[in-house]
């Protein structure tokens, strides 16, 4: 093999390996606090939608917000339950992530829902197998995500428009 080609292949392999390792975060609880929260906020952010998509090397969950991105906790759990009632969420899977936003609401001051996304959805992506809105209760909005295999994920915020993102590595 030509020395320059060998160097190029080695460099490309190293870049690909580094990119894959950035997604291989341990599946332990993580909390993400938005930088915008350092300033006082007067209105509770509203959760208006949740969506997902499949990409070549990862599946993505996006939670759309009006206002700012609140503190978000992503936690592996053994089972998904609905907030308030404690009833199990009917999503098939062996591994689950709970995504909890606080302070947040999926309803306006009149008590009407502002959340336009699905409440319970079976999904057929490489890793993500289902998602549910599991709670809008006392300042917390909670989602559950189901997987057949242990999810390795990276969570972060994006701005303009405000949203919270979880990427799950394949």
PDB file of C-alpha atoms in Angstrom:
ATOM      1  CA  UNK A   1       0.000   0.000   0.000  1.00  0.00           C
ATOM      2  CA  UNK A   2       1.279   3.462  -0.853  1.00  0.00           C
ATOM      3  CA  UNK A   3       2.556   5.327   2.290  1.00  0.00           C
ATOM      4  CA  UNK A   4       0.321   8.385   1.694  1.00  0.00           C
ATOM      5  CA  UNK A   5      -2.768   6.186   1.285  1.00  0.00           C
ATOM      6  CA  UNK A   6      -1.835   4.304   4.462  1.00  0.00           C
ATOM      7  CA  UNK A   7      -1.537   7.640   6.363  1.00  0.00           C
ATOM      8  CA  UNK A   8      -4.894   8.801   5.018  1.00  0.00           C
ATOM      9  CA  UNK A   9      -6.621   5.538   6.030  1.00  0.00           C
ATOM     10  CA  UNK A  10      -5.081   5.735   9.521  1.00  0.00           C
ATOM     11  CA  UNK A  11      -6.176   9.358   9.930  1.00  0.00           C
ATOM     12  CA  UNK A  12      -9.709   8.651   8.686  1.00  0.00           C
ATOM     13  CA  UNK A  13      -9.986   5.659  11.030  1.00  0.00           C
ATOM     14  CA  UNK A  14      -8.888   7.791  13.986  1.00  0.00           C
ATOM     15  CA  UNK A  15     -11.429  10.525  13.180  1.00  0.00           C
ATOM     16  CA  UNK A  16     -14.237   7.966  12.831  1.00  0.00           C
ATOM     17  CA  UNK A  17     -13.260   6.290  16.102  1.00  0.00           C
ATOM     18  CA  UNK A  18     -13.192   9.628  17.946  1.00  0.00           C
ATOM     19  CA  UNK A  19     -16.634  10.525  16.556  1.00  0.00           C
ATOM     20  CA  UNK A  20     -18.092   7.176  17.645  1.00  0.00           C
ATOM     21  CA  UNK A  21     -16.587   7.452  21.134  1.00  0.00           C
ATOM     22  CA  UNK A  22     -18.210  10.838  21.645  1.00  0.00           C
ATOM     23  CA  UNK A  23     -21.586   9.066  21.464  1.00  0.00           C
ATOM     24  CA  UNK A  24     -20.561   6.249  23.784  1.00  0.00           C
ATOM     25  CA  UNK A  25     -21.412   8.057  26.997  1.00  0.00           C
ATOM     26  CA  UNK A  26     -22.319   5.718  29.838  1.00  0.00           C
ATOM     27  CA  UNK A  27     -26.023   5.175  30.302  1.00  0.00           C
ATOM     28  CA  UNK A  28     -26.126   6.735  33.750  1.00  0.00           C
ATOM     29  CA  UNK A  29     -28.228   9.616  34.964  1.00  0.00           C
ATOM     30  CA  UNK A  30     -27.221  12.984  33.626  1.00  0.00           C
ATOM     31  CA  UNK A  31     -28.519  16.455  34.291  1.00  0.00           C
ATOM     32  CA  UNK A  32     -28.289  19.231  31.784  1.00  0.00           C
ATOM     33  CA  UNK A  33     -28.817  22.837  32.867  1.00  0.00           C
ATOM     34  CA  UNK A  34     -29.280  25.431  30.183  1.00  0.00           C
ATOM     35  CA  UNK A  35     -26.924  28.405  30.215  1.00  0.00           C
ATOM     36  CA  UNK A  36     -29.923  30.696  29.784  1.00  0.00           C
ATOM     37  CA  UNK A  37     -31.070  29.732  33.255  1.00  0.00           C
ATOM     38  CA  UNK A  38     -28.385  31.825  34.919  1.00  0.00           C
ATOM     39  CA  UNK A  39     -30.672  34.822  34.379  1.00  0.00           C
ATOM     40  CA  UNK A  40     -33.971  34.968  36.274  1.00  0.00           C
ATOM     41  CA  UNK A  41     -36.889  33.611  34.251  1.00  0.00           C
ATOM     42  CA  UNK A  42     -40.421  34.807  34.935  1.00  0.00           C
ATOM     43  CA  UNK A  43     -42.589  32.455  32.883  1.00  0.00           C
ATOM     44  CA  UNK A  44     -42.546  28.652  33.003  1.00  0.00           C
ATOM     45  CA  UNK A  45     -41.322  27.202  29.694  1.00  0.00           C
ATOM     46  CA  UNK A  46     -43.949  25.321  27.689  1.00  0.00           C
ATOM     47  CA  UNK A  47     -43.315  21.913  26.119  1.00  0.00           C
ATOM     48  CA  UNK A  48     -45.080  22.078  22.735  1.00  0.00           C
ATOM     49  CA  UNK A  49     -43.855  19.024  20.807  1.00  0.00           C
ATOM     50  CA  UNK A  50     -41.666  15.927  20.840  1.00  0.00           C
ATOM     51  CA  UNK A  51     -40.289  14.308  17.714  1.00  0.00           C
ATOM     52  CA  UNK A  52     -37.644  11.826  16.653  1.00  0.00           C
ATOM     53  CA  UNK A  53     -35.641  10.765  13.654  1.00  0.00           C
ATOM     54  CA  UNK A  54     -33.220   8.126  12.506  1.00  0.00           C
ATOM     55  CA  UNK A  55     -29.770   9.010  11.185  1.00  0.00           C
ATOM     56  CA  UNK A  56     -26.888   6.915   9.860  1.00  0.00           C
ATOM     57  CA  UNK A  57     -25.118   6.527  13.238  1.00  0.00           C
ATOM     58  CA  UNK A  58     -27.690   7.641  15.801  1.00  0.00           C
ATOM     59  CA  UNK A  59     -31.396   8.069  16.590  1.00  0.00           C
ATOM     60  CA  UNK A  60     -32.494  11.504  17.829  1.00  0.00           C
ATOM     61  CA  UNK A  61     -35.222  12.693  20.205  1.00  0.00           C
ATOM     62  CA  UNK A  62     -36.089  16.410  20.107  1.00  0.00           C
ATOM     63  CA  UNK A  63     -38.322  18.179  22.636  1.00  0.00           C
ATOM     64  CA  UNK A  64     -39.522  21.579  21.388  1.00  0.00           C
ATOM     65  CA  UNK A  65     -40.088  24.386  23.898  1.00  0.00           C
ATOM     66  CA  UNK A  66     -41.503  27.897  24.065  1.00  0.00           C
ATOM     67  CA  UNK A  67     -39.502  30.110  26.408  1.00  0.00           C
ATOM     68  CA  UNK A  68     -36.185  28.852  27.706  1.00  0.00           C
ATOM     69  CA  UNK A  69     -34.778  25.338  28.131  1.00  0.00           C
ATOM     70  CA  UNK A  70     -35.238  24.369  31.803  1.00  0.00           C
ATOM     71  CA  UNK A  71     -33.146  21.908  33.793  1.00  0.00           C
ATOM     72  CA  UNK A  72     -33.468  18.474  32.191  1.00  0.00           C
ATOM     73  CA  UNK A  73     -32.598  15.151  33.806  1.00  0.00           C
ATOM     74  CA  UNK A  74     -32.109  12.028  31.682  1.00  0.00           C
ATOM     75  CA  UNK A  75     -32.185   8.880  33.811  1.00  0.00           C
ATOM     76  CA  UNK A  76     -32.137   5.168  32.947  1.00  0.00           C
ATOM     77  CA  UNK A  77     -35.082   3.467  34.699  1.00  0.00           C
ATOM     78  CA  UNK A  78     -36.219  -0.145  34.938  1.00  0.00           C
ATOM     79  CA  UNK A  79     -39.783   0.699  33.891  1.00  0.00           C
ATOM     80  CA  UNK A  80     -41.779   3.695  32.693  1.00  0.00           C
ATOM     81  CA  UNK A  81     -44.717   4.885  34.791  1.00  0.00           C
ATOM     82  CA  UNK A  82     -47.215   7.692  34.368  1.00  0.00           C
ATOM     83  CA  UNK A  83     -46.694  10.577  36.826  1.00  0.00           C
ATOM     84  CA  UNK A  84     -49.566  11.031  39.235  1.00  0.00           C
ATOM     85  CA  UNK A  85     -51.273   7.669  38.674  1.00  0.00           C
ATOM     86  CA  UNK A  86     -48.227   5.404  38.937  1.00  0.00           C
ATOM     87  CA  UNK A  87     -49.642   3.144  36.205  1.00  0.00           C
ATOM     88  CA  UNK A  88     -47.130   1.441  33.876  1.00  0.00           C
ATOM     89  CA  UNK A  89     -46.633   2.916  30.393  1.00  0.00           C
ATOM     90  CA  UNK A  90     -47.484   0.286  27.732  1.00  0.00           C
ATOM     91  CA  UNK A  91     -44.260   0.509  25.700  1.00  0.00           C
ATOM     92  CA  UNK A  92     -42.347  -2.651  24.823  1.00  0.00           C
ATOM     93  CA  UNK A  93     -38.635  -2.594  25.587  1.00  0.00           C
ATOM     94  CA  UNK A  94     -35.931  -3.916  27.871  1.00  0.00           C
ATOM     95  CA  UNK A  95     -34.274  -0.569  28.641  1.00  0.00           C
ATOM     96  CA  UNK A  96     -35.856   2.813  29.284  1.00  0.00           C
ATOM     97  CA  UNK A  97     -34.844   6.460  29.659  1.00  0.00           C
ATOM     98  CA  UNK A  98     -36.863   8.994  31.640  1.00  0.00           C
ATOM     99  CA  UNK A  99     -36.478  12.582  30.410  1.00  0.00           C
ATOM    100  CA  UNK A 100     -37.722  15.071  33.018  1.00  0.00           C
ATOM    101  CA  UNK A 101     -37.944  18.847  32.495  1.00  0.00           C
ATOM    102  CA  UNK A 102     -38.362  21.236  35.457  1.00  0.00           C
ATOM    103  CA  UNK A 103     -39.754  23.833  35.708  1.00  0.00           C
ATOM    104  CA  UNK A 104     -41.947  23.148  32.679  1.00  0.00           C
ATOM    105  CA  UNK A 105     -45.573  22.688  31.647  1.00  0.00           C
ATOM    106  CA  UNK A 106     -47.398  21.163  28.700  1.00  0.00           C
ATOM    107  CA  UNK A 107     -50.482  23.287  29.430  1.00  0.00           C
ATOM    108  CA  UNK A 108     -51.243  27.010  29.580  1.00  0.00           C
ATOM    109  CA  UNK A 109     -52.548  29.023  32.565  1.00  0.00           C
ATOM    110  CA  UNK A 110     -56.140  28.089  31.628  1.00  0.00           C
ATOM    111  CA  UNK A 111     -55.238  24.393  31.921  1.00  0.00           C
ATOM    112  CA  UNK A 112     -55.483  23.746  28.170  1.00  0.00           C
ATOM    113  CA  UNK A 113     -52.878  21.496  26.591  1.00  0.00           C
ATOM    114  CA  UNK A 114     -50.255  23.256  24.452  1.00  0.00           C
ATOM    115  CA  UNK A 115     -48.463  19.980  23.700  1.00  0.00           C
ATOM    116  CA  UNK A 116     -49.137  18.957  20.078  1.00  0.00           C
ATOM    117  CA  UNK A 117     -46.934  15.860  19.889  1.00  0.00           C
ATOM    118  CA  UNK A 118     -47.864  12.209  20.364  1.00  0.00           C
ATOM    119  CA  UNK A 119     -48.754  10.965  23.840  1.00  0.00           C
ATOM    120  CA  UNK A 120     -47.804   7.319  23.202  1.00  0.00           C
ATOM    121  CA  UNK A 121     -46.022   6.129  20.070  1.00  0.00           C
ATOM    122  CA  UNK A 122     -44.407   2.881  18.970  1.00  0.00           C
ATOM    123  CA  UNK A 123     -41.304   3.681  16.872  1.00  0.00           C
ATOM    124  CA  UNK A 124     -39.333   1.494  14.469  1.00  0.00           C
ATOM    125  CA  UNK A 125     -35.837   3.021  14.466  1.00  0.00           C
ATOM    126  CA  UNK A 126     -32.504   1.224  14.944  1.00  0.00           C
ATOM    127  CA  UNK A 127     -32.385   1.917  18.703  1.00  0.00           C
ATOM    128  CA  UNK A 128     -35.505   3.915  19.662  1.00  0.00           C
ATOM    129  CA  UNK A 129     -38.564   1.647  19.889  1.00  0.00           C
ATOM    130  CA  UNK A 130     -41.130   3.871  21.580  1.00  0.00           C
ATOM    131  CA  UNK A 131     -41.812   7.175  23.256  1.00  0.00           C
ATOM    132  CA  UNK A 132     -44.495   8.539  25.569  1.00  0.00           C
ATOM    133  CA  UNK A 133     -45.456  11.728  27.374  1.00  0.00           C
ATOM    134  CA  UNK A 134     -45.674  10.310  30.881  1.00  0.00           C
ATOM    135  CA  UNK A 135     -46.411  13.412  32.914  1.00  0.00           C
ATOM    136  CA  UNK A 136     -47.355  17.068  33.058  1.00  0.00           C
ATOM    137  CA  UNK A 137     -47.634  17.419  36.788  1.00  0.00           C
ATOM    138  CA  UNK A 138     -46.715  20.094  39.360  1.00  0.00           C
ATOM    139  CA  UNK A 139     -44.057  21.871  37.292  1.00  0.00           C
ATOM    140  CA  UNK A 140     -42.556  18.729  35.765  1.00  0.00           C
ATOM    141  CA  UNK A 141     -42.998  17.431  32.221  1.00  0.00           C
ATOM    142  CA  UNK A 142     -41.776  13.875  31.774  1.00  0.00           C
ATOM    143  CA  UNK A 143     -41.174  11.681  28.744  1.00  0.00           C
ATOM    144  CA  UNK A 144     -40.227   8.029  28.535  1.00  0.00           C
ATOM    145  CA  UNK A 145     -38.241   6.354  25.756  1.00  0.00           C
ATOM    146  CA  UNK A 146     -38.020   2.588  25.163  1.00  0.00           C
ATOM    147  CA  UNK A 147     -35.115   0.564  23.740  1.00  0.00           C
ATOM    148  CA  UNK A 148     -34.367  -3.118  23.095  1.00  0.00           C
ATOM    149  CA  UNK A 149     -30.661  -2.637  23.912  1.00  0.00           C
ATOM    150  CA  UNK A 150     -28.816  -0.493  26.437  1.00  0.00           C
ATOM    151  CA  UNK A 151     -28.896   3.122  25.145  1.00  0.00           C
ATOM    152  CA  UNK A 152     -25.686   5.115  24.927  1.00  0.00           C
ATOM    153  CA  UNK A 153     -26.705   8.735  24.604  1.00  0.00           C
ATOM    154  CA  UNK A 154     -25.626  12.360  24.519  1.00  0.00           C
ATOM    155  CA  UNK A 155     -27.979  15.113  25.702  1.00  0.00           C
ATOM    156  CA  UNK A 156     -27.740  18.832  24.904  1.00  0.00           C
ATOM    157  CA  UNK A 157     -29.737  21.973  24.116  1.00  0.00           C
ATOM    158  CA  UNK A 158     -30.169  23.867  20.874  1.00  0.00           C
ATOM    159  CA  UNK A 159     -31.421  27.433  20.547  1.00  0.00           C
ATOM    160  CA  UNK A 160     -33.474  29.583  18.162  1.00  0.00           C
ATOM    161  CA  UNK A 161     -35.899  27.830  18.461  1.00  0.00           C
ATOM    162  CA  UNK A 162     -35.413  26.386  21.944  1.00  0.00           C
ATOM    163  CA  UNK A 163     -35.188  22.598  22.140  1.00  0.00           C
ATOM    164  CA  UNK A 164     -33.665  19.742  24.102  1.00  0.00           C
ATOM    165  CA  UNK A 165     -31.994  16.910  22.187  1.00  0.00           C
ATOM    166  CA  UNK A 166     -30.994  13.339  23.060  1.00  0.00           C
ATOM    167  CA  UNK A 167     -28.868  11.451  20.505  1.00  0.00           C
ATOM    168  CA  UNK A 168     -28.720   7.673  20.935  1.00  0.00           C
ATOM    169  CA  UNK A 169     -25.713   5.978  19.296  1.00  0.00           C
ATOM    170  CA  UNK A 170     -26.250   2.922  17.073  1.00  0.00           C
TER     171      UNK A 170
END
